[in-house]
Coordinates of C-alpha atoms and ligand atoms in Angstrom, one line a residue:
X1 CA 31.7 -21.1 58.5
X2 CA 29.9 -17.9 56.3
X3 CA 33.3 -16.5 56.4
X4 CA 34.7 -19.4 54.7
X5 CA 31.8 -19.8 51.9
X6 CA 32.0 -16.1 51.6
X7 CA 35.8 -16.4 50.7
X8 CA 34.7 -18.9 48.3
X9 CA 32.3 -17.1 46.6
X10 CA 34.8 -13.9 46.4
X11 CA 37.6 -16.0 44.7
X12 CA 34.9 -17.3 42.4
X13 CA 33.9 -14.2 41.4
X14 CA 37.3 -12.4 41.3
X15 CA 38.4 -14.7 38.9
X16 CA 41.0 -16.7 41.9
X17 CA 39.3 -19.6 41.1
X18 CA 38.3 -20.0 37.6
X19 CA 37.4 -22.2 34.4
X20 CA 33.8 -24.1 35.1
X21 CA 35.3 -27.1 36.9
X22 CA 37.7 -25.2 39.7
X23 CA 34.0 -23.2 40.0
X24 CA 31.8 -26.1 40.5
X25 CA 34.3 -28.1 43.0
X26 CA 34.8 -24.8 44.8
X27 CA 31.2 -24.4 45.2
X28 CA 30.6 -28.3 46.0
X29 CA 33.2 -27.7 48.6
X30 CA 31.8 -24.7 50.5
X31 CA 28.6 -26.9 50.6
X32 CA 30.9 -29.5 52.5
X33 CA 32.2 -26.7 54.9
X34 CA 28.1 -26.3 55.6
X35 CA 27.5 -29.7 55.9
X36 CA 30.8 -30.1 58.3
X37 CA 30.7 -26.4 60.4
X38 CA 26.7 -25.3 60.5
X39 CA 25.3 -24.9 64.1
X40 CA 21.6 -25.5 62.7
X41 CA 20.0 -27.9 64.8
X42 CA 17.4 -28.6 62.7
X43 CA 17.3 -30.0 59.2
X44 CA 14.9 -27.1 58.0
X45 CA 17.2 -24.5 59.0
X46 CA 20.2 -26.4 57.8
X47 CA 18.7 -26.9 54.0
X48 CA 17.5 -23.4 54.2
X49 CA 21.3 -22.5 54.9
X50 CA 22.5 -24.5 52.1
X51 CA 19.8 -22.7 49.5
X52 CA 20.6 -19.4 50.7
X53 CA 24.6 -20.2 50.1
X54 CA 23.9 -22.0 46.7
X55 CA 22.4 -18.8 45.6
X56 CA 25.2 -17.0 46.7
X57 CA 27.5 -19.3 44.6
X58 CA 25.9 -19.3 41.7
X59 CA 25.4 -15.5 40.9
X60 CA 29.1 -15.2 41.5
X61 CA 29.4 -16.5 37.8
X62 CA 26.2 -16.5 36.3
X63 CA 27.5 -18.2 32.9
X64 CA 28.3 -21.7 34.6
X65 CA 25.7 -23.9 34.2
X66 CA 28.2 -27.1 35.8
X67 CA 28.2 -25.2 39.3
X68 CA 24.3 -24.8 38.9
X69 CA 23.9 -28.4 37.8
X70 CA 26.4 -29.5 40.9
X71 CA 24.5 -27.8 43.3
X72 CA 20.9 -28.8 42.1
X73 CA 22.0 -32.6 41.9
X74 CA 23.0 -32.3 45.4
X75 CA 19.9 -30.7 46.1
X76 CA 18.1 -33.8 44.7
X77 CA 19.5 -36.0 46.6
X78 CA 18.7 -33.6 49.6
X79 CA 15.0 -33.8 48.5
X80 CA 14.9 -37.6 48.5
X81 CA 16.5 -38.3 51.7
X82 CA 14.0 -37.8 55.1
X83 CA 16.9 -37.8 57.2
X84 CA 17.3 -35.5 60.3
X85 CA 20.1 -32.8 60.5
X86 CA 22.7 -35.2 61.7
X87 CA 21.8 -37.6 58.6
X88 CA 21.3 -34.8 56.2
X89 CA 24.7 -33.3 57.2
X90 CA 26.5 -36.8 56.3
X91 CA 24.6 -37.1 53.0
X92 CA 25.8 -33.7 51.9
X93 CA 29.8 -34.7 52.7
X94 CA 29.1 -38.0 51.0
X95 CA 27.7 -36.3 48.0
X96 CA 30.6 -33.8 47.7
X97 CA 33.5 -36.7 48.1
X98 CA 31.4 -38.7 45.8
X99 CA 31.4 -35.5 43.5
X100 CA 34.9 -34.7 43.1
X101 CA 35.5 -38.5 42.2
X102 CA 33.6 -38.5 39.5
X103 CA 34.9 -35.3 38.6
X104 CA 38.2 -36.7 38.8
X105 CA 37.0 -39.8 36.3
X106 CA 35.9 -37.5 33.8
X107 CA 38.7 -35.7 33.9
X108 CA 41.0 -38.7 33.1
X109 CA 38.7 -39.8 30.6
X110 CA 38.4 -36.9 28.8
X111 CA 42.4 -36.5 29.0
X112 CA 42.4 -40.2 27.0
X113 CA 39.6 -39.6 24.5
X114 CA 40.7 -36.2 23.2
X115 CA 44.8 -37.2 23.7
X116 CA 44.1 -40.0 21.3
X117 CA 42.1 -37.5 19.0
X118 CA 45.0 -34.7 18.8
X119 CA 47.8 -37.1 19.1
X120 CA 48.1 -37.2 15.4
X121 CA 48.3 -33.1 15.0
X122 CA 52.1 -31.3 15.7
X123 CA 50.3 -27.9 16.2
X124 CA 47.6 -27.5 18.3
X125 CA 46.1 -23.8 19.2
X126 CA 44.0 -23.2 22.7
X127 CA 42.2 -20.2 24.0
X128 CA 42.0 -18.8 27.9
X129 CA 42.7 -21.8 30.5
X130 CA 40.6 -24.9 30.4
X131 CA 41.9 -27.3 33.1
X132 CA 40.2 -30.8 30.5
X133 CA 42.5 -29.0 27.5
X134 CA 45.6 -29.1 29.9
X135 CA 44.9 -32.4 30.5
X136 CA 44.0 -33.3 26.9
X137 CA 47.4 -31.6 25.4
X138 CA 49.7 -33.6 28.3
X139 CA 48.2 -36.8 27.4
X140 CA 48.6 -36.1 23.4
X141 CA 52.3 -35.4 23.8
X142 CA 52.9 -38.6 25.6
X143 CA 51.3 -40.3 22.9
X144 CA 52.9 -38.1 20.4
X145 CA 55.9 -36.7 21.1
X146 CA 57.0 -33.1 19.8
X147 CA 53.7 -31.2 20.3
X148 CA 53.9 -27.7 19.5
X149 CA 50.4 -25.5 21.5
X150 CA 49.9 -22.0 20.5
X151 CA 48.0 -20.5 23.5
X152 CA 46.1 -17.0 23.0
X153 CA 47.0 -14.7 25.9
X154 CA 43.3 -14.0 26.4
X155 CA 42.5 -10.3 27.0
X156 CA 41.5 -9.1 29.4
X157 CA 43.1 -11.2 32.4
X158 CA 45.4 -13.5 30.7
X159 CA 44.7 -16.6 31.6
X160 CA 46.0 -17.8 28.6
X161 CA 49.4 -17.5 30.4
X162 CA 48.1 -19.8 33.2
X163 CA 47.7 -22.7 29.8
X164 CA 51.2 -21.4 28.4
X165 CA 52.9 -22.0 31.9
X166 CA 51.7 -25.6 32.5
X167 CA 52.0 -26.9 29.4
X168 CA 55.5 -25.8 29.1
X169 CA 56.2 -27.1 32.9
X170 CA 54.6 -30.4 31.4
X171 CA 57.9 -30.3 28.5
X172 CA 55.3 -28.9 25.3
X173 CA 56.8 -26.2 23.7
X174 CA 54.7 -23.5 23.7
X175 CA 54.3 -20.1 21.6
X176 CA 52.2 -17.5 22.9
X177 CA 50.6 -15.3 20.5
X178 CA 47.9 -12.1 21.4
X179 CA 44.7 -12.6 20.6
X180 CA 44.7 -10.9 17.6
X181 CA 47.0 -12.8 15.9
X182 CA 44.9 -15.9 15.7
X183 CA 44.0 -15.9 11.7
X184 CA 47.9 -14.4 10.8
X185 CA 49.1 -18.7 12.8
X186 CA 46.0 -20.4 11.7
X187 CA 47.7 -21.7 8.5
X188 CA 50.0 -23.3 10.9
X189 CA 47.5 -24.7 13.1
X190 CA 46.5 -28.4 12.7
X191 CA 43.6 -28.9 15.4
X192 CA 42.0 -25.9 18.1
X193 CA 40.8 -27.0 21.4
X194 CA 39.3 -25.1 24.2
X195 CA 37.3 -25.4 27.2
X196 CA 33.4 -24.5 27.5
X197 CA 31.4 -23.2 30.2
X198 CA 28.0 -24.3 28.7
X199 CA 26.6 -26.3 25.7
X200 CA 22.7 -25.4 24.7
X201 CA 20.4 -27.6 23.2
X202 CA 21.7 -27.0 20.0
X203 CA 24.7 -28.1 20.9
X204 CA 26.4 -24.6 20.5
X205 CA 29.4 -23.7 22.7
X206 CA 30.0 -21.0 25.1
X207 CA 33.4 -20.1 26.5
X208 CA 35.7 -17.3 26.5
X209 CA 35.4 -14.3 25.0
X210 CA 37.1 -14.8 21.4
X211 CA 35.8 -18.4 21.2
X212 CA 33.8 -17.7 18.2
X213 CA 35.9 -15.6 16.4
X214 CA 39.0 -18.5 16.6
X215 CA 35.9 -21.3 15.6
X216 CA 35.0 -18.7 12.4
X217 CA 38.7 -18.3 11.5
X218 CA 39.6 -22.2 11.7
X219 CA 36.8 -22.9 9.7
X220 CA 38.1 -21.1 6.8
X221 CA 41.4 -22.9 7.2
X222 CA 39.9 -25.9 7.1
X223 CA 41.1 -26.4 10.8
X224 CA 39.6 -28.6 13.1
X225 CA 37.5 -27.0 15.9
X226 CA 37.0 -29.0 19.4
X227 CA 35.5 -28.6 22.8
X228 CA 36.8 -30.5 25.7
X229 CA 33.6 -30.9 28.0
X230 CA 31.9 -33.2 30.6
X231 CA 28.4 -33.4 29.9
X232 CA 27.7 -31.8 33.0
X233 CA 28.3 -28.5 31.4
X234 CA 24.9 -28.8 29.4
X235 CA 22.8 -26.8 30.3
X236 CA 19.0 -27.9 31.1
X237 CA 17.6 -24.2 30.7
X238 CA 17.9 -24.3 26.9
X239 CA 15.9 -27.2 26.5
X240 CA 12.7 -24.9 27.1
X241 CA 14.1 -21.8 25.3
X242 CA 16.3 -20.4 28.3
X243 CA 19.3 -18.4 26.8
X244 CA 22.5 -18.4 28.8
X245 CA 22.9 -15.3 29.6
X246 CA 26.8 -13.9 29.0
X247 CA 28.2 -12.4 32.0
X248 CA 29.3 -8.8 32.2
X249 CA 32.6 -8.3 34.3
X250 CA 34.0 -4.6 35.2
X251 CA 35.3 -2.3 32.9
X252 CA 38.4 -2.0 34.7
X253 CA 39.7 -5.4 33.9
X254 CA 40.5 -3.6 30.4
X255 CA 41.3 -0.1 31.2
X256 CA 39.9 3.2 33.5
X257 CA 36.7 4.4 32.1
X258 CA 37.3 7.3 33.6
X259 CA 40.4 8.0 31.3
X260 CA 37.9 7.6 28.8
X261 CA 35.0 10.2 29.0
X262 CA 32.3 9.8 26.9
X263 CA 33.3 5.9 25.8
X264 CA 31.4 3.1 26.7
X265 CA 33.5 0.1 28.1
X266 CA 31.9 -3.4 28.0
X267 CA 33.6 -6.6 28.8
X268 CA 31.7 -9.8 28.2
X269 CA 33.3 -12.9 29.9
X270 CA 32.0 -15.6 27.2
X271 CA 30.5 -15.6 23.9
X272 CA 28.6 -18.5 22.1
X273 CA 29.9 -19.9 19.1
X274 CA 27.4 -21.7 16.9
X275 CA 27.5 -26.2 16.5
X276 CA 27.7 -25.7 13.4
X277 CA 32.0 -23.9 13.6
X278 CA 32.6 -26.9 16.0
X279 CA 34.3 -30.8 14.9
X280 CA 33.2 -32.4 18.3
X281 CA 32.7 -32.1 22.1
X282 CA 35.5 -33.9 23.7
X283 CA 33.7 -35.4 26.4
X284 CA 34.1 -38.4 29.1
X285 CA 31.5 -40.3 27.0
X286 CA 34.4 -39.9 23.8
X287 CA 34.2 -37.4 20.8
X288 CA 30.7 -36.5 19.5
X289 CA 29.4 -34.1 17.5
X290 CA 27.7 -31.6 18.7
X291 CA 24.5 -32.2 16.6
X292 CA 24.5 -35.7 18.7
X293 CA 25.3 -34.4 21.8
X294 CA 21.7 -33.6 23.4
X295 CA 20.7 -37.4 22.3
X296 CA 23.8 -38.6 24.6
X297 CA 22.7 -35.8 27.4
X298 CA 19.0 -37.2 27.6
X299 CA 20.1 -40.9 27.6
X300 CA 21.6 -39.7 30.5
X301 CA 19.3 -37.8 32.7
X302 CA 21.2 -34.8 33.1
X303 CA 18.1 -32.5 31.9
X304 CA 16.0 -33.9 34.4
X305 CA 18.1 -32.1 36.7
X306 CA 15.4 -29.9 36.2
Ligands
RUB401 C1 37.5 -20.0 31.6 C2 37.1 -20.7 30.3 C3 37.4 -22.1 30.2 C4 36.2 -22.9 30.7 C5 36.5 -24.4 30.8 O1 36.9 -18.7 31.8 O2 36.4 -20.1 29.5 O3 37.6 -22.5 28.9 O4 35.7 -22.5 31.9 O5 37.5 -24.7 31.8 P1 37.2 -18.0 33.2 P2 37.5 -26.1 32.5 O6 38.7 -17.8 33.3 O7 36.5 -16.6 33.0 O8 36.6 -18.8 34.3 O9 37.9 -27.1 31.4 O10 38.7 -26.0 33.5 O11 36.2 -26.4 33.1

């Protein structure tokens, strides 16, 4: 059973499983492999082994405050059962089943509200991979035949190839551009849409590196800038001040350092771009702005995750 959570927790951090919802499923499921392999026989030593693997989960990707909001809802529901071991260990499977079905409703509802929003726009641009854009482009071209996506390739491990592949699999034709190039197509560009790994209080946006540039550029142009996110990406921290804190990944996901004496390499995986560059969170609640967006989280409860 560690073996397998272990192997989880390496293709989470070695980027095998990525974007914020393959990283919270992921980490929901090796909480299932717990719940369904552990030899504890008591419930004390089982929660103890499911605190001591959530911790393990989330540092792989500090900068994914869905995965931390996952695990601490299950952990609630942990808290308010007084089950034994054999009851505690049926709760958790329920909770991850009833997890990835809820995940699965947002996604489709997401897919319809921001299909519906783009379906009007033949050019569309996207950063990185963002499995709700994926979805949210599909849908648009059936409503709206003919989409065109640009998709950035995403420096420094090119997952914006992994977007350009299924959206062309899907039958959008699709350009792919370096990153650099952003401002030389905005003028082309009729709506931008990526993924986010955390919204703050504010309602600023953090995702992939670049994010903020592409917001800053389509602003000029006059270009609309959106966000496909479940609200479960908020993250609770910020409402007392915490900053998401960026992660660092290896320098040798963009060159050798060592070819390089004397040069500091630094490769930040996310960076935040401020509410006021961004149109509107697509979300499974529909499009709102992002100065609304912390009413719609409270009238949910999702900060008293905390
Ligand atoms: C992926 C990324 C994605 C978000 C959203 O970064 O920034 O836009 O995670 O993805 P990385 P999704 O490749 O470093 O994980 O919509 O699938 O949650």
């Amino acid at each position: 059973m560690q073996r397998e959570v272990e192997r989880i927790r390496k293709d989470i951090k070695r980027l095998r499983i990525q974007g914020a919802r393959n990283v919270a499923k992921a980490a929901m499921a090796a909480m299932g492999v717990i719940a369904r392999k552990s030899k504890a026989e008591s419930r004390e030593e089982l929660v103890n082994e499911f605190l001591v693997a959530a911790d393990e989960l989330a540092s792989a990707r500090p900068t994914e405050p869905m995965l931390r909001n996952a695990l601490r809802a299950l952990f609630a529901h942990m808290r308010r059962s007084k089950g034994d071991v054999v009851e505690l260990r049926k709760l958790v499977e329920k909770e991850e089943l009833e997890y990835f079905r809820r995940m699965k409703r947002d996604e489709e509802r997401i897919a319809e509200y921001g299909g519906r929003e783009l379906s009007g726009s033949s050019v569309i641009l996207t950063h990185c991979h963002s499995s709700s854009v994926v979805s949210i482009l599909e849908r648009a071209n059936e409503l709206s035949k003919g989409m065109e996506v640009i998709c950035t390739e995403t420096r420094p491990r090119f997952q914006g190839l992994i977007t350009a592949k299924e959206l062309s699999r899907a039958g959008l034709k699709v350009t792919l551009i370096v990153d650099s190039a952003v401002s030389h197509f905005m003028k082309d560009v009729d709506a931008v849409v990526v993924g986010a790994d955390a919204i703050t209080a504010k309602g600023d946006l953090i995702n992939k590196i670049g994010t903020c540039g592409i917001a800053m550029i389509a602003h000029e142009h006059g270009v609309g800038m959106y966000s496909a996110a479940e609200t479960f990406k908020f993250d609770p921290l910020t409402l007392w001040g915490g900053i998401e804190r960026i992660e660092e990944r290896s320098p040798e996901e963009i060159t050798n350092p060592k070819k390089l004496k004397g040069v500091e390499v630094r490769n930040p995986a996310f960076d935040v771009t401020p509410a006021r560059y961004l149109t509107a969170y697509i979300t499974e609640m529909g499009v709102i702005t992002p100065q609304s967006l912390l009413n719609v989280v409270m009238r949910e409860g999702i900060e008293k995750l905390y």
